[in-house]
Coordinates of C-alpha atoms in Angstrom, one line a residue:
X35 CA -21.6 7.0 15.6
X36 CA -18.3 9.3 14.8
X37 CA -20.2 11.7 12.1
X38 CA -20.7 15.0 13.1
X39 CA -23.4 16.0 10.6
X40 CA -27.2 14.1 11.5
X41 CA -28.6 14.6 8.8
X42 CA -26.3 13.1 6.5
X43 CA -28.2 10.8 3.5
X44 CA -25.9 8.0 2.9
X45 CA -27.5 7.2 -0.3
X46 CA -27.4 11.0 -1.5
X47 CA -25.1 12.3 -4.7
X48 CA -21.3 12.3 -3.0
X49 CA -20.9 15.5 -2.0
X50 CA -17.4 16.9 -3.1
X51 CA -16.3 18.5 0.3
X52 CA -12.6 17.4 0.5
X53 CA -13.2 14.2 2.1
X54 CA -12.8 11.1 0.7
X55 CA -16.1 9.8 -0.4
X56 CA -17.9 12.7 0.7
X57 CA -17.9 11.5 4.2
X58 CA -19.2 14.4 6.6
X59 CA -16.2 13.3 9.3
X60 CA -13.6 15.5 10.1
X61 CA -10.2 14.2 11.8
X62 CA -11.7 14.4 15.1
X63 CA -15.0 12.5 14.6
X64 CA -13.3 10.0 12.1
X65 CA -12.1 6.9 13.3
X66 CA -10.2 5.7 10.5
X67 CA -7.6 8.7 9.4
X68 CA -6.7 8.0 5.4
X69 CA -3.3 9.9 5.0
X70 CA -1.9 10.8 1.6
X71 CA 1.2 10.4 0.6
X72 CA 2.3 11.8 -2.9
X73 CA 6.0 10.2 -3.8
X74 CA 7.1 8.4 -6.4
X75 CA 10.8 9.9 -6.7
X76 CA 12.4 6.6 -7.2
X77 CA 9.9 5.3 -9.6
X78 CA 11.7 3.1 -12.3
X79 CA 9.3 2.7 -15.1
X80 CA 5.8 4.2 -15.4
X81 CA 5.2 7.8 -13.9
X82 CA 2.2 9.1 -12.3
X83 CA 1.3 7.4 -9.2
X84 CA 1.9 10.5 -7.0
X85 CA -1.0 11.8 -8.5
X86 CA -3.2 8.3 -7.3
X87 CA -3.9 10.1 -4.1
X88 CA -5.7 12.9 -5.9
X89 CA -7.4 10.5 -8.9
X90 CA -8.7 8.5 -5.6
X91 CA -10.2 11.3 -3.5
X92 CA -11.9 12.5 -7.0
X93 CA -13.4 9.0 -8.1
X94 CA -14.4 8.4 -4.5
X95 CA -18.2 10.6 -4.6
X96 CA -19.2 8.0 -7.1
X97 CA -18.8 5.1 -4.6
X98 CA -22.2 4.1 -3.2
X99 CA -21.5 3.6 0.6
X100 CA -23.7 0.4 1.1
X101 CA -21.2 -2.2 1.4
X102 CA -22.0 -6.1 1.8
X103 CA -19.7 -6.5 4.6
X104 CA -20.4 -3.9 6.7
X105 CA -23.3 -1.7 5.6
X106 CA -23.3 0.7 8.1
X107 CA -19.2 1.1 7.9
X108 CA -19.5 4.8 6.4
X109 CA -21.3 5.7 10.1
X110 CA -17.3 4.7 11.8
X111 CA -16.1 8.1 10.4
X112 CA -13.4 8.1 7.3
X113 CA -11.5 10.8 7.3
X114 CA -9.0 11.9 4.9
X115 CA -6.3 14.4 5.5
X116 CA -5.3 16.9 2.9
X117 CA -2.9 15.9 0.0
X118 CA 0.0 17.8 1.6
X119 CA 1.1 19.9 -1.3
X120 CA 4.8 20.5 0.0
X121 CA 5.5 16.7 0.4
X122 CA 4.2 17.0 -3.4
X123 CA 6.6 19.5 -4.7
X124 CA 9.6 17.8 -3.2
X125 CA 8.6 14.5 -5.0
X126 CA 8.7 16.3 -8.3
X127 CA 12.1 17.6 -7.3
X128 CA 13.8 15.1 -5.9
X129 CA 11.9 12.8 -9.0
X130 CA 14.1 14.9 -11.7
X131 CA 17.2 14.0 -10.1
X132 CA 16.7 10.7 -9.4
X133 CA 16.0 10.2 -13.4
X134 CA 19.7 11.6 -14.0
X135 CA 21.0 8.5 -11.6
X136 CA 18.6 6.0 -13.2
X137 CA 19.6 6.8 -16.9
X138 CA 23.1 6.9 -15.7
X139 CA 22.9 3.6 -14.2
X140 CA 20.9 2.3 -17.5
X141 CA 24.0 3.1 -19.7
X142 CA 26.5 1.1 -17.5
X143 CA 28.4 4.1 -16.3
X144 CA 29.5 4.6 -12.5
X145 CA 27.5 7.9 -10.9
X146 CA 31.7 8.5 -10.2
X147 CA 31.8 9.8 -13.7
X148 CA 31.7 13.5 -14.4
X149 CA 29.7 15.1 -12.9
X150 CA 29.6 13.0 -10.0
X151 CA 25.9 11.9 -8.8
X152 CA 26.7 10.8 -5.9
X153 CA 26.0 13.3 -3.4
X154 CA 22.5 13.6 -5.5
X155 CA 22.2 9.9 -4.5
X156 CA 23.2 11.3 -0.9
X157 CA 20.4 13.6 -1.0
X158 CA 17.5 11.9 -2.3
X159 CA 18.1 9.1 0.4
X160 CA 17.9 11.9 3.3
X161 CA 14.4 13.2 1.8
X162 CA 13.5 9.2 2.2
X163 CA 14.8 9.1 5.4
X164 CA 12.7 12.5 6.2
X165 CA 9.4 11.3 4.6
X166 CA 9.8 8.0 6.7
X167 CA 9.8 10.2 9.6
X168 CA 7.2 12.4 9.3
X169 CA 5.1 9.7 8.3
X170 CA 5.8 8.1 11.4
X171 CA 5.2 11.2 13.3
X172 CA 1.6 11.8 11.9
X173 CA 0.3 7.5 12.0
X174 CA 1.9 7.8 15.9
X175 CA -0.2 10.6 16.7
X176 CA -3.3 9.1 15.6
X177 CA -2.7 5.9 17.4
X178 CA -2.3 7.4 19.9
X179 CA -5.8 9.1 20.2
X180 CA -6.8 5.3 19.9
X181 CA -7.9 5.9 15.9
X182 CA -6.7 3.6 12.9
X183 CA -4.7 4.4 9.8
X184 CA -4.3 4.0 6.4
X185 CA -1.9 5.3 4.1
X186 CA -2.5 5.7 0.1
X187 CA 0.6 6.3 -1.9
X188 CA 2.1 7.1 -4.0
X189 CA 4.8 4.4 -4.8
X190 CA 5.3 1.1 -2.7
X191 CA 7.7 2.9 -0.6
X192 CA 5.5 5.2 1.1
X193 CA 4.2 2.7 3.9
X194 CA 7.6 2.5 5.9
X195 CA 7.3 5.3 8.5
X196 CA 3.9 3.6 9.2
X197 CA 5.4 0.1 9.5
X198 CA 7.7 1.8 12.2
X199 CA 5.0 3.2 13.8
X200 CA 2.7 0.5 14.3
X201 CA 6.3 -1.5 15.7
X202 CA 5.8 0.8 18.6
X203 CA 2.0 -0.8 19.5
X204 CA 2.2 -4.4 18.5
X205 CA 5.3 -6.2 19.6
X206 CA 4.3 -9.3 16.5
X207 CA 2.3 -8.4 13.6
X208 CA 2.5 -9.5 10.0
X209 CA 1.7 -8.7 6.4
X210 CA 0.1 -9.4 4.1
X211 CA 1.4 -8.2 0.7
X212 CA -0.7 -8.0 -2.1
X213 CA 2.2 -7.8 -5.5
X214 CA 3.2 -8.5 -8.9
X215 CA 6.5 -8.1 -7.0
X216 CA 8.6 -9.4 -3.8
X217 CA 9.7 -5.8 -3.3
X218 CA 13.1 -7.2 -1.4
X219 CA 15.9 -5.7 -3.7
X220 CA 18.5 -4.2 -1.0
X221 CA 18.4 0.1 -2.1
X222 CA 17.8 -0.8 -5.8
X223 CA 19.6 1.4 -8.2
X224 CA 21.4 2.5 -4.6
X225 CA 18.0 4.3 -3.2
X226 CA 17.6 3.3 -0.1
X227 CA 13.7 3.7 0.2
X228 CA 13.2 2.3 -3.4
X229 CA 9.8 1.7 -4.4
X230 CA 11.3 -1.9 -5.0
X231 CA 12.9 -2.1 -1.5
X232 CA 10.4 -1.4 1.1
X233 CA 9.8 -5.0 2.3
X234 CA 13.1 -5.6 2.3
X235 CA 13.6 -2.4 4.6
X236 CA 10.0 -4.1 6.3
X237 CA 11.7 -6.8 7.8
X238 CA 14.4 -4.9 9.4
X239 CA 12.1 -3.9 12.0
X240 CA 12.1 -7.2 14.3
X241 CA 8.1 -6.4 15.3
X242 CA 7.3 -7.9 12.0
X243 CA 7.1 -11.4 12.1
X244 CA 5.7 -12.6 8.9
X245 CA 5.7 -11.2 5.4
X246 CA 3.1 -13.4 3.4
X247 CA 3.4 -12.4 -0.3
X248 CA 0.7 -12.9 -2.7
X249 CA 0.2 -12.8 -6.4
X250 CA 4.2 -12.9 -6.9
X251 CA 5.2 -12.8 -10.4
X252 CA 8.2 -10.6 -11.8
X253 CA 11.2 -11.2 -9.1
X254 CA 14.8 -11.6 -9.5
X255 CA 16.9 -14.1 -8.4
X256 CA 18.3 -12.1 -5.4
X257 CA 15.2 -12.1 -4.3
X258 CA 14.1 -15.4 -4.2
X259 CA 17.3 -16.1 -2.3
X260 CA 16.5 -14.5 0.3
X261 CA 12.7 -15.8 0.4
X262 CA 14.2 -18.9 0.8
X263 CA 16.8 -17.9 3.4
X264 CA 14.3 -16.5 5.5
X265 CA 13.3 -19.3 7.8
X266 CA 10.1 -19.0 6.5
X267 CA 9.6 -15.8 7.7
X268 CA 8.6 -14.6 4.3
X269 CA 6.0 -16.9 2.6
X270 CA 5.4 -16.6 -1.3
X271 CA 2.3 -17.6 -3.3
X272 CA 3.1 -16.9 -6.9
X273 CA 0.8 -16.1 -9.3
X274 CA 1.7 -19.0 -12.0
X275 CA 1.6 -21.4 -8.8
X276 CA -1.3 -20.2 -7.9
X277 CA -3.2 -20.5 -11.3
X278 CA -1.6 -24.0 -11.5
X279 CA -3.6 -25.1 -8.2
X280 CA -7.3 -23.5 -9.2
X281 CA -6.5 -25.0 -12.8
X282 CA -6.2 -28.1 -10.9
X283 CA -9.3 -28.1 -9.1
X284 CA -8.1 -26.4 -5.6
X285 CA -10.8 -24.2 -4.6
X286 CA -9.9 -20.5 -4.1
X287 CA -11.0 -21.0 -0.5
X288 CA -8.6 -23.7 0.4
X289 CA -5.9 -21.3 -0.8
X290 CA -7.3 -18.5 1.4
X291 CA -7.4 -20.4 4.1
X292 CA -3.9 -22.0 3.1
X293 CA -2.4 -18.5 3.0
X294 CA -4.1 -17.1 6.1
X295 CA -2.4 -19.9 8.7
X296 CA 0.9 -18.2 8.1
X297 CA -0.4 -14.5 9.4
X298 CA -0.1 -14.3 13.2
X299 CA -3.3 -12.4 15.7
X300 CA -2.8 -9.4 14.2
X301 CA -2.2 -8.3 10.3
X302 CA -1.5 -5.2 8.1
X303 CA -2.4 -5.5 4.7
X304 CA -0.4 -3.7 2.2
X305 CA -1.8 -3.4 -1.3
X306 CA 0.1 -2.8 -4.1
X307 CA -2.5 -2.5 -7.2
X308 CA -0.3 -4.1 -9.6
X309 CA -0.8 -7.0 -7.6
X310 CA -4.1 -7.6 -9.4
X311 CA -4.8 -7.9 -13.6
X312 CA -3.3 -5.2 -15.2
X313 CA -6.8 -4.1 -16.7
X314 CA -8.3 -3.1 -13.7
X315 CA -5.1 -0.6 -13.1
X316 CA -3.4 0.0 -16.2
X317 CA -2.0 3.0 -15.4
X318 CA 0.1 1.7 -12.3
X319 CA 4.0 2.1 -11.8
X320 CA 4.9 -1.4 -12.7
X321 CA 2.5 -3.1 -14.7
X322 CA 2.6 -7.2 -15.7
X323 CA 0.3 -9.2 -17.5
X324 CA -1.6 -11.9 -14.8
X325 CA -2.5 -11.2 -11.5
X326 CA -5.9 -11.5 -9.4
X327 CA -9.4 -10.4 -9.7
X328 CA -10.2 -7.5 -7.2
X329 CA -13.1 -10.0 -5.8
X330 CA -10.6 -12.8 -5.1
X331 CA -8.9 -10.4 -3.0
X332 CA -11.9 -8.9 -1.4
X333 CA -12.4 -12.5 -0.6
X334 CA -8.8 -13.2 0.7
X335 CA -9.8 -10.3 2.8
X336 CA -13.1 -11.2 4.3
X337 CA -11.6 -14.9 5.4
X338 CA -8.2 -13.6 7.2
X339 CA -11.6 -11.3 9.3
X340 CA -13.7 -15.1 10.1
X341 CA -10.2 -16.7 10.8
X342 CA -10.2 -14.2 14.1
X343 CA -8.0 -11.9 12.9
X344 CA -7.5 -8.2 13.5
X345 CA -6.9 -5.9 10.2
X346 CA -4.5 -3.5 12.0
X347 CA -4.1 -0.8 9.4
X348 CA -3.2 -0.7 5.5
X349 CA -2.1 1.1 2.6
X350 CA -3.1 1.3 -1.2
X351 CA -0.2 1.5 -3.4
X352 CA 0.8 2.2 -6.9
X353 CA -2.6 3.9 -8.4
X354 CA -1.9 5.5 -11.6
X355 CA -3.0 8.5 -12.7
X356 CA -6.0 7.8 -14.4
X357 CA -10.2 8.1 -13.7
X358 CA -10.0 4.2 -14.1
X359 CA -7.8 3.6 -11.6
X360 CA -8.8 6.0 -9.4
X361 CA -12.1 4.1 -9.2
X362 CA -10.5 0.6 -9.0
X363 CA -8.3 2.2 -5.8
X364 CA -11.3 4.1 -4.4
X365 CA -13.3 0.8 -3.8
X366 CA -9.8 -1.1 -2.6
X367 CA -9.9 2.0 0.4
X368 CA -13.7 1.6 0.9
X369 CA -13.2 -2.0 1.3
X370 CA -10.7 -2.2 3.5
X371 CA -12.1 0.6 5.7
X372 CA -15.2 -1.3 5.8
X373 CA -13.3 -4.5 7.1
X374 CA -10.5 -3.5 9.4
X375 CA -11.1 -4.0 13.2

C-alpha cells in the first residue's frame, strides 16, 4: 500500500487537501504522478481548457473511489502535482499573441504585412519547444523512480514531451487516440506544437509504432492523405463508420476487439474529450456533434487490459472550463488510473 496516512476512510467526504480526489498520497508514496499542464496558446476556436486542470482537481472530492475494475485502486497512491502557476501565466501570454497570428491568418493576409508577425510566430514556437522539454524532464524523472504518469492538459498538444519521454523506456509502443479529430495537420496556422499537430509531431519519434485513432470525425483532406500513406501505421475508425457497423448489427465488442489487434504489447492512451458526445463536455476546445458514450470507452479500455496489454501511461485532453466537465474528466483520470498496469 503506497498511502502514507492509516487511517484514511475511503468512503469518507473527499477531503479538499490539494490532491486530486482527496487522496492522502504525496509524490513519494504515489505510484501514479498526475501532472498538470495548463496551455492552450494555440487554441483555434473555443477557450478555456487551460483551466481543465483546475475544474478537474476541484470536481474530483465528489468522485466515490470504489471502482468496478479495481476497487481497491485508490490504495496504489495518486498523486497530483501542483498546477504550476508560471507555466499558467505564459499560456495566457503567449495565448494573446497567438490570437493576433490567427485573426491575421483568418483575413487572408501574409504575417509579412506590417507589423510583421513573424518573429511572434518565432517566439511562440520556442515556448513550445520549452514546454515539450520540461515536460519531458519532469515524466523522465518519475520513470525513473520506477512510478507511472499521466498528464491532464490543457490542449491536445500538451502530451509531446511525455511521448518523448516514454521513447526513451519502450523501444515499440503505440496509441491509442481517442478524437473527434486526426490531429495530423503539419504546424497548423504555422505553430509548430499546434493543438491540431501533435500526432503528427507523435509519429516523428520512430519508438511509436502504431497510432490507432478512434471516434474520427472532422478531418481535412491533408490529413487523410497521409493516413493512407502511412503503411498502416496509423489506423482510423471513424465515427460515421463506426455507427454504420453497430447500426448494422456488429456488436461493440467485435469492434473493440477489431480495434485492439492493431496496438502492439504495450499502449498509451491519449484522450482527447471531444472525442466522445459533445454533451458530456460541452465546454471543450473543439466541439462536434457525434462521438461515443464515456462507457463505450471505458469498455474499449477494459478489453485492450484482457487482450494482455500494458496501459503505459496517458493523458486527458481538452476539458473545458466548466463544473460539468470537470466531472466528466475527473472520472476519465480515475478510470484510467484504476486500469493502467
Amino acid at each position: 500500500m503506497s498511502i502514507h496516512k492509516p487511517d484514511y476512510n475511503p468512503s469518507g467526504i473527499g477531503e479538499i487537501n490539494g490532491n486530486i480526489f482527496g487522496l492522502p498520497s504525496d509524490y513519494e508514496s504515489a505510484n501514479l504522478i498526475i501532472i498538470a499542464v495548463p496551455w492552450e496558446v494555440t487554441v483555434s476556436y473555443g477557450a478555456g481548457t487551460a483551466k481543465g486542470p483546475q475544474q478537474i482537481l476541484d470536481a474530483s472530492v465528489q468522485v466515490d473511489l470504489f471502482d468496478l475494475d479495481r476497487p481497491d485502486g485508490w490504495k496504489q497512491g495518486i498523486f497530483m502535482m501542483e498546477i504550476p502557476p508560471d507555466i499558467f501565466q505564459k499560456n495566457e501570454y503567449y495565448r494573446t499573441l497567438a490570437a493576433k497570428i490567427i485573426e491575421r491568418l483568418a483575413q487572408g493576409n501574409p504575417l509579412t504585412n506590417t507589423p510583421d508577425l513573424t518573429p511572434v510566430l518565432t517566439e511562440i514556437n520556442q515556448a513550445g519547444k520549452e514546454l515539450n522539454q520540461w515536460l519531458f524532464t519532469q515524466c523522465q524523472t518519475a520513470i525513473n523512480q520506477g512510478k507511472k504518469v499521466a498528464v491532464i492538459g490543457g490542449d491536445h498538444s500538451v502530451p509531446l514531451g511525455y511521448f518523448q519521454a516514454l521513447a526513451t523506456k519502450y523501444p515499440n509502443y503505440g496509441i491509442l487516440h481517442i478524437d473527434a479529430h486526426a490531429d495530423l495537420r503539419d504546424a497548423y496556422e504555422g505553430f509548430e506544437f499546434s493543438h491540431a499537430s501533435i500526432m503528427f509531431n507523435a509519429l516523428k519519434i520512430p519508438q511509436i509504432s502504431k497510432l490507432v485513432q478512434v471516434g474520427l470525425r472532422d478531418i481535412s483532406h491533408e490529413e487523410v492523405n497521409i493516413i493512407g500513406q502511412s503503411h498502416r501505421r496509423i489506423i482510423p475508425y471513424y465515427d460515421p463508420i463506426i455507427k454504420q457497423k453497430l447500426y448494422a448489427g456488429n456488436t461493440w465488442l467485435d469492434l473493440c476487439r477489431e480495434i485492439i489487434s492493431h496496438l502492439p504489447e504495450q499502449v498509451y492512451i491519449s484522450f482527447d474529450v471531444d472525442g466522445l458526445d459533445p454533451k458530456l463536455c460541452p465546454n471543450t476546445g473543439t466541439p462536434v456533434p457525434g462521438g461515443l458514450e464515456l462507457e463505450q470507452t471505458f469498455y474499449l479500455f477494459r478489453e485492450l487490459v484482457r487482450s494482455g496489454r500494458q496501459i503505459i501511461g496517458f493523458d486527458v485532453c481538452e476539458v473545458g472550463n466548466a463544473q460539468w466537465d470537470g466531472n466528466v474528466g475527473a472520472r476519465i483520470v480515475y478510470k484510467l488510473a484504476n486500469l493502467i498496469n
